[in-house]
Coordinates of C-alpha atoms in Angstrom, one line a residue:
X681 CA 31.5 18.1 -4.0
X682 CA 30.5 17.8 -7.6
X683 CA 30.2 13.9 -6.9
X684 CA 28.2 14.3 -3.3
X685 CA 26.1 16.1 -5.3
X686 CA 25.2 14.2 -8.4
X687 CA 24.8 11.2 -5.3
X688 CA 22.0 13.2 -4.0
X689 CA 19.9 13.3 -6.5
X690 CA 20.2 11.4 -10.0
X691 CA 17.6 10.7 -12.4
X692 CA 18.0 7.8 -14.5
X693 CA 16.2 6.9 -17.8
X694 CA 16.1 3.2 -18.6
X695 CA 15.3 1.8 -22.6
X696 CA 12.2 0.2 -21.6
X697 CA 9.3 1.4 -22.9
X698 CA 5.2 1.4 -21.8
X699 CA 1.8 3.2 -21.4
X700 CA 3.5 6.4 -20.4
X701 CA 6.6 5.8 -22.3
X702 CA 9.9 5.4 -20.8
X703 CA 10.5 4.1 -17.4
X704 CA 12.1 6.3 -15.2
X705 CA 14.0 5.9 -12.3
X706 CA 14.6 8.4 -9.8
X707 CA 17.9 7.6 -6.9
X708 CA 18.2 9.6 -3.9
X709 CA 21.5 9.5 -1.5
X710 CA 20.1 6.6 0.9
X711 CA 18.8 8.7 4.2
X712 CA 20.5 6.8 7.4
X713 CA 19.4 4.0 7.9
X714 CA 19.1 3.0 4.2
X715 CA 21.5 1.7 1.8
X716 CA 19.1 2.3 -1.0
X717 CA 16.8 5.1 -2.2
X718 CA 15.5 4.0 -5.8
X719 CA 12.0 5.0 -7.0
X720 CA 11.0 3.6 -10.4
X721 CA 8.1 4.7 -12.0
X722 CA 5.9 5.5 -15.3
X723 CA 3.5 8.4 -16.1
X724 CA -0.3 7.9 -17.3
X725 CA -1.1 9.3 -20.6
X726 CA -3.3 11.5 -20.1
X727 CA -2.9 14.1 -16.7
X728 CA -2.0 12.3 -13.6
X729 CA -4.7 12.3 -11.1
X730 CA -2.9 10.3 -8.2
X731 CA 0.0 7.5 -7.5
X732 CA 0.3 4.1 -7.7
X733 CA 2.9 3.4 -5.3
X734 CA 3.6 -0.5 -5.2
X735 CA 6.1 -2.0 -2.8
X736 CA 7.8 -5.1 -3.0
X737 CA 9.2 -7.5 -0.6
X738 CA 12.1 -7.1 1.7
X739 CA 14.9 -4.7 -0.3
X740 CA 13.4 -5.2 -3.0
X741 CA 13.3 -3.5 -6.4
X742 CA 9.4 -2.4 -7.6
X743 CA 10.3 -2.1 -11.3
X744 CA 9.1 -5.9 -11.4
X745 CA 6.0 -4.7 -10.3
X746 CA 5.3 -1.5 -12.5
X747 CA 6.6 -4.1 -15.4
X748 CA 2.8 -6.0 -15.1
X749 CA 0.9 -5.3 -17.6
X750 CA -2.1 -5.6 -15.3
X751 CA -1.2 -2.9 -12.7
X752 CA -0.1 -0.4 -16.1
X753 CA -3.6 -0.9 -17.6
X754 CA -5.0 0.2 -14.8
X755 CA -3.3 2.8 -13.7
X756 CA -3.2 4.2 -17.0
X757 CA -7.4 4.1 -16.9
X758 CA -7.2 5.8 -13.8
X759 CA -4.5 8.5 -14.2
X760 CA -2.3 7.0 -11.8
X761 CA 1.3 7.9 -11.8
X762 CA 2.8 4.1 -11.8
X763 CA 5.5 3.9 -8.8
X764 CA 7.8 0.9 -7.6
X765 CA 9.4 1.1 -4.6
X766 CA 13.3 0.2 -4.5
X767 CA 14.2 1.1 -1.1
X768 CA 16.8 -1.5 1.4
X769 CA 18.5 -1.5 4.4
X770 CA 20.6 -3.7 6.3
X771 CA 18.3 -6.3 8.1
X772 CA 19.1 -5.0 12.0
X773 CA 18.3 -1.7 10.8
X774 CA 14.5 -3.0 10.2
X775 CA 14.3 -4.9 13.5
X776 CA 15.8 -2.1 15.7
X777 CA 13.2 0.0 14.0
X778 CA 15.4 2.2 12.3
X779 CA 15.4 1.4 8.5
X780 CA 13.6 2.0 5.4
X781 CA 10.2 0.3 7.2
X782 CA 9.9 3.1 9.6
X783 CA 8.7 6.2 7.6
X784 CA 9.3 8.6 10.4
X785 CA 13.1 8.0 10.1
X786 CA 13.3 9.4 6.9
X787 CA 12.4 6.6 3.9
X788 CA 9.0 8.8 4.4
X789 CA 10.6 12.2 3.7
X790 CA 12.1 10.1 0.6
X791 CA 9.0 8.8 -1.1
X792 CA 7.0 12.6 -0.9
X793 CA 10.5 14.2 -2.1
X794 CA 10.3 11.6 -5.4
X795 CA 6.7 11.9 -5.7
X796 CA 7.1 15.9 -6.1
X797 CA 9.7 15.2 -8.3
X798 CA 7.4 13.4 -10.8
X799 CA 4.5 15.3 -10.6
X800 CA 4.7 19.1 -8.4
X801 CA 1.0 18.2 -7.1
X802 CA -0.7 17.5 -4.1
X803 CA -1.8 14.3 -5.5
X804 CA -3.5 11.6 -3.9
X805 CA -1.8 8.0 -2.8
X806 CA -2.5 4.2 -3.3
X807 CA -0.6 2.2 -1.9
X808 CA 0.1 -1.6 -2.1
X809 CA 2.8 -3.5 -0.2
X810 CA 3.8 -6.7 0.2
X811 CA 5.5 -9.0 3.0
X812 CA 8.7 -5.7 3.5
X813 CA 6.3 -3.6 1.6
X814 CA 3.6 -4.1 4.0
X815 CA 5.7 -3.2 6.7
X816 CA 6.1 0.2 5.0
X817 CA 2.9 0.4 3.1
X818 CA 0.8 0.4 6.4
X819 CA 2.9 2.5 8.3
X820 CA 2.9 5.2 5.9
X821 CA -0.8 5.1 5.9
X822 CA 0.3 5.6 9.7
X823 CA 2.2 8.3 9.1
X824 CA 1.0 10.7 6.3
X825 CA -3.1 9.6 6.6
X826 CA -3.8 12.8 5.0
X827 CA -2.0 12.0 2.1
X828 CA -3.1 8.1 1.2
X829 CA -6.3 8.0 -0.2
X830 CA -6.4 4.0 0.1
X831 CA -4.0 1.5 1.0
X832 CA -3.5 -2.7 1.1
X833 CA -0.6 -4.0 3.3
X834 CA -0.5 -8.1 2.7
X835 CA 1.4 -10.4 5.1
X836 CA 4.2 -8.4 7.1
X837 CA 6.0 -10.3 9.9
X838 CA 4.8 -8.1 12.6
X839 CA 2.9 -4.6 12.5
X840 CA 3.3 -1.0 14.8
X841 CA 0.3 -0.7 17.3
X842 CA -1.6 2.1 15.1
X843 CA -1.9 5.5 17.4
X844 CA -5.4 6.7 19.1
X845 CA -4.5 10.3 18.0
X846 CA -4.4 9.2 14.4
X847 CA -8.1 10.7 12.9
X848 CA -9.6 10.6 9.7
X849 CA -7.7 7.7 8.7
X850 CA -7.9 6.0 4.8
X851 CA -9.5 2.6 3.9
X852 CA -7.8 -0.1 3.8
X853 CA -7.1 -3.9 3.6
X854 CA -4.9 -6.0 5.5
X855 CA -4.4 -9.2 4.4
X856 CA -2.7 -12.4 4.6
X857 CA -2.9 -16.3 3.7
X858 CA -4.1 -19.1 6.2
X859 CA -0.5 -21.2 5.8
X860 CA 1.9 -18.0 6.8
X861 CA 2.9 -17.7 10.0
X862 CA 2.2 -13.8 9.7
X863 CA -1.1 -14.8 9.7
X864 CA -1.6 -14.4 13.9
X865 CA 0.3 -10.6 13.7
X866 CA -1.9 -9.6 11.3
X867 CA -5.2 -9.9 12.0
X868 CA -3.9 -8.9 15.5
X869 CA -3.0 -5.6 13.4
X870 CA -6.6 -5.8 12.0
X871 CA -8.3 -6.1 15.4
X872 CA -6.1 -2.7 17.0
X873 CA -7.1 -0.9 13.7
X874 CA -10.9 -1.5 14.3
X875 CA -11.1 -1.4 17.6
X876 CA -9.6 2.2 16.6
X877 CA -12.7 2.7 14.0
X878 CA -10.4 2.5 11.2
X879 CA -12.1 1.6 8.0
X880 CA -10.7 -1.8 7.1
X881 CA -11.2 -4.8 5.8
X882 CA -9.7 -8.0 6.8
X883 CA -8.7 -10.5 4.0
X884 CA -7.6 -14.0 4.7
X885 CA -6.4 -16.0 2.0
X886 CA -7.7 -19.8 2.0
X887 CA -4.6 -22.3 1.8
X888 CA -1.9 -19.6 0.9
X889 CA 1.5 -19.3 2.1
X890 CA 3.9 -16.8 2.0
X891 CA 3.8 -15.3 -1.4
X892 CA 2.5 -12.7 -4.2
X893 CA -1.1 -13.8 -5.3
X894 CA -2.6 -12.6 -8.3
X895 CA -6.7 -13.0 -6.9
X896 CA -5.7 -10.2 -4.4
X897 CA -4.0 -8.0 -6.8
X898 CA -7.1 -7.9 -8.6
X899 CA -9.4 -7.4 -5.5
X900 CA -7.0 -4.8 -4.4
X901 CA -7.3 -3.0 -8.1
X902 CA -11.4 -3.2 -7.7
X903 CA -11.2 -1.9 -4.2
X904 CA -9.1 1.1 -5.1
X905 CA -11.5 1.7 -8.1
X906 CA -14.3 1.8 -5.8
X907 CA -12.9 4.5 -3.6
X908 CA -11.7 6.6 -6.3
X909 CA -15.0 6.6 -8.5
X910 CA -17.8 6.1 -5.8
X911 CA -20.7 5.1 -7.7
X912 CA -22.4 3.1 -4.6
X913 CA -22.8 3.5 -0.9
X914 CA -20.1 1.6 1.0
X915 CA -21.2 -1.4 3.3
X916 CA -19.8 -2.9 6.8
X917 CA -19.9 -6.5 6.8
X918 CA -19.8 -9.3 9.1
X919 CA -16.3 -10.9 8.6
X920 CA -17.0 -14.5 9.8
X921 CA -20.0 -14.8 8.0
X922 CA -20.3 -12.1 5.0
X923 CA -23.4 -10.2 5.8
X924 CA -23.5 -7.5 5.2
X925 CA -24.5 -5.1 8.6
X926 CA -25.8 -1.7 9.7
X927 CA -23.2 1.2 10.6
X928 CA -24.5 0.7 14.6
X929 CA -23.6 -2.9 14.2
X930 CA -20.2 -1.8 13.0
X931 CA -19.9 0.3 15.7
X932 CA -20.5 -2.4 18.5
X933 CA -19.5 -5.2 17.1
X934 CA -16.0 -3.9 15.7
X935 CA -13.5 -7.0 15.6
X936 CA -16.3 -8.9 13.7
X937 CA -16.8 -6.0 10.7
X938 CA -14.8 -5.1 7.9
X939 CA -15.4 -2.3 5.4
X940 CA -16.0 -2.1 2.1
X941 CA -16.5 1.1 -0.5
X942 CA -18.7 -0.2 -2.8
X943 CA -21.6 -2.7 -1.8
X944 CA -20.7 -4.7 -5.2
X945 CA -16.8 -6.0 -3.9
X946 CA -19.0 -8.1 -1.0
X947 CA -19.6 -11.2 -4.0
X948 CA -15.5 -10.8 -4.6
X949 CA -14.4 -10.6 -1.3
X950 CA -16.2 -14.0 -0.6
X951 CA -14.4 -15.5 -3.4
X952 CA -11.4 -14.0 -2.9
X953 CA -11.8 -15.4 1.2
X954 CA -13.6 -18.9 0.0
X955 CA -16.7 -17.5 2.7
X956 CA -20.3 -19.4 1.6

C-alpha cells in the first residue's frame, strides 16, 4: 500500500540548475491508457503569472525543451511557470483514440492535477506542441478552452474535427512545413477551425519537413507576448496574400483569413511563411 502510494504521486528533484533554480519533476501513476505521467518543469523568479506548457514529440520527454535557454528567458520575463511535457503510451493506444493524446481520457485530468501542484492558482495556459505534442496541444485547447489563454499545435499526423458547441475559444496557430506529409490534415484542421470562427492563424513553413524549427519558436514566443501584453489592436489577414482585412471580410471570407493579436507580427509572419 505504502508503495501504490508513493507510485501515485512522487516528486522528484533533479541537480540541474536555472532561472528558477532547480528543475523539478513531478510523476503521477500513468492514468489508463498511459504508460507515463512525467511533468518537468521550472518556476519564474519573480510570482508566476501563467504556464509554459511545451510538448514534445511522440512519448517524448519535455525536459529537453525547458532546457533551452530561449524558451527560460522568456518565460522568466513573463512569469511563466516553465512546463515540459513527459507523457507516453503504447502506439495503438494513440490510434484507437485512447492514449495520452486524447485529453478527455484522463492525460487531461493529469496535466491540471500537476499544474495545481506547482502553483495552487487558477493560472492561465500556453501551450506549444509539436508533431505528438500537437496532437495533444490542440486538443486540450479543445477540451479546457477556458483554461488556455493561447496555444500553437505544429505538424500532427491527423487532427479531431473541433466541436460547434465549443464558444469563446483561445487564439491560436496551427502550423506545418510545405515537405511533411501532415501538411494536407492540417490546414484541413485549419479550415474546420475557421469555418468555426475560431481565431487562428495558419502557418506554412516554406521547404520544411518534418522537424523542430527554431524561426517558429520564435514567432510562437512573439505571438504569445502579443496576447498576453496587448499593446495593439489585433488584425485578420488575408492568408494567400498577407493583407491585412476588415473583421466583415473575416467573417465572409473565413478559409482565406488568419488572425493575428498584434498588427506588428503581420512583417514576421511573412517571413516566417516566405509571403511577398
Amino acid at each position: 500500500m505504502i508503495r501504490y502510494c508513493l507510485l501515485l504521486f512522487c516528486l522528484i528533484i533533479t541537480a540541474s540548475y536555472s532561472y528558477g533554480g532547480e528543475t523539478q519533476r513531478v510523476a503521477l501513476a500513468p492514468p489508463h491508457g498511459m504508460t507515463r505521467a512525467d511533468v518537468v518543469y521550472l518556476k519564474p523568479d519573480k510570482r508566476p503569472k501563467g504556464f509554459l506548457v511545451l510538448c514534445p514529440g511522440y512519448n517524448g520527454d519535455g525536459a529537453y525543451l525547458i532546457g533551452k535557454k530561449e524558451w527560460q528567458k522568456f518565460a522568466n520575463e513573463n512569469g511563466l511557470i516553465l512546463v515540459g511535457l513527459s507523457f507516453a503510451s503504447d502506439v495503438e493506444k494513440l490510434h484507437d483514440g485512447t492514449g495520452y493524446y486524447y485529453p478527455e481520457h484522463g492525460s487531461g485530468k493529469a496535466l491540471i492535477k500537476t499544474l495545481k501542484k506547482m502553483h495552487n492558482e487558477d493560472l492561465p495556459i500556453y501551450m506549444y506542441g509539436f508533431s505528438g505534442g500537437a496532437h495533444f496541444t490542440s486538443r486540450f485547447a479543445e477540451w479546457a478552452p477556458r483554461k488556455v489563454n493561447a496555444f500553437a499545435a505544429y505538424s500532427a499526423g491527423w487532427w479531431t474535427k473541433p466541436s460547434k458547441k465549443r464558444k469563446n475559444m483561445p487564439p491560436g496557430i496551427i502550423a506545418c512545413g510545405s515537405k511533411d506529409e501532415r501538411l494536407g490534415a492540417s490546414y484541413s484542421y485549419f479550415l474546420d477551425g475557421r469555418a468555426l470562427d475560431r481565431p487562428w492563424l495558419w502557418v506554412e513553413l516554406p521547404d520544411i519537413g518534418h522537424k523542430e524549427y527554431a524561426p517558429l519558436d520564435d514567432f510562437v514566443r512573439a505571438f504569445f507576448s502579443s496576447v498576453m501584453h496587448p499593446n495593439s489592436k489585433s488584425v485578420w489577414i488575408d492568408i494567400l496574400t498577407g493583407e491585412q482585412k476588415r473583421g466583415s471580410f473575416a467573417m465572409d471570407a473565413k478559409s482565406v483569413t488568419g488572425y493575428i493579436p498584434d498588427g506588428s507580427l503581420v512583417g514576421k509572419w511573412k517571413e516566417l511563411c516566405g509571403a511577398k
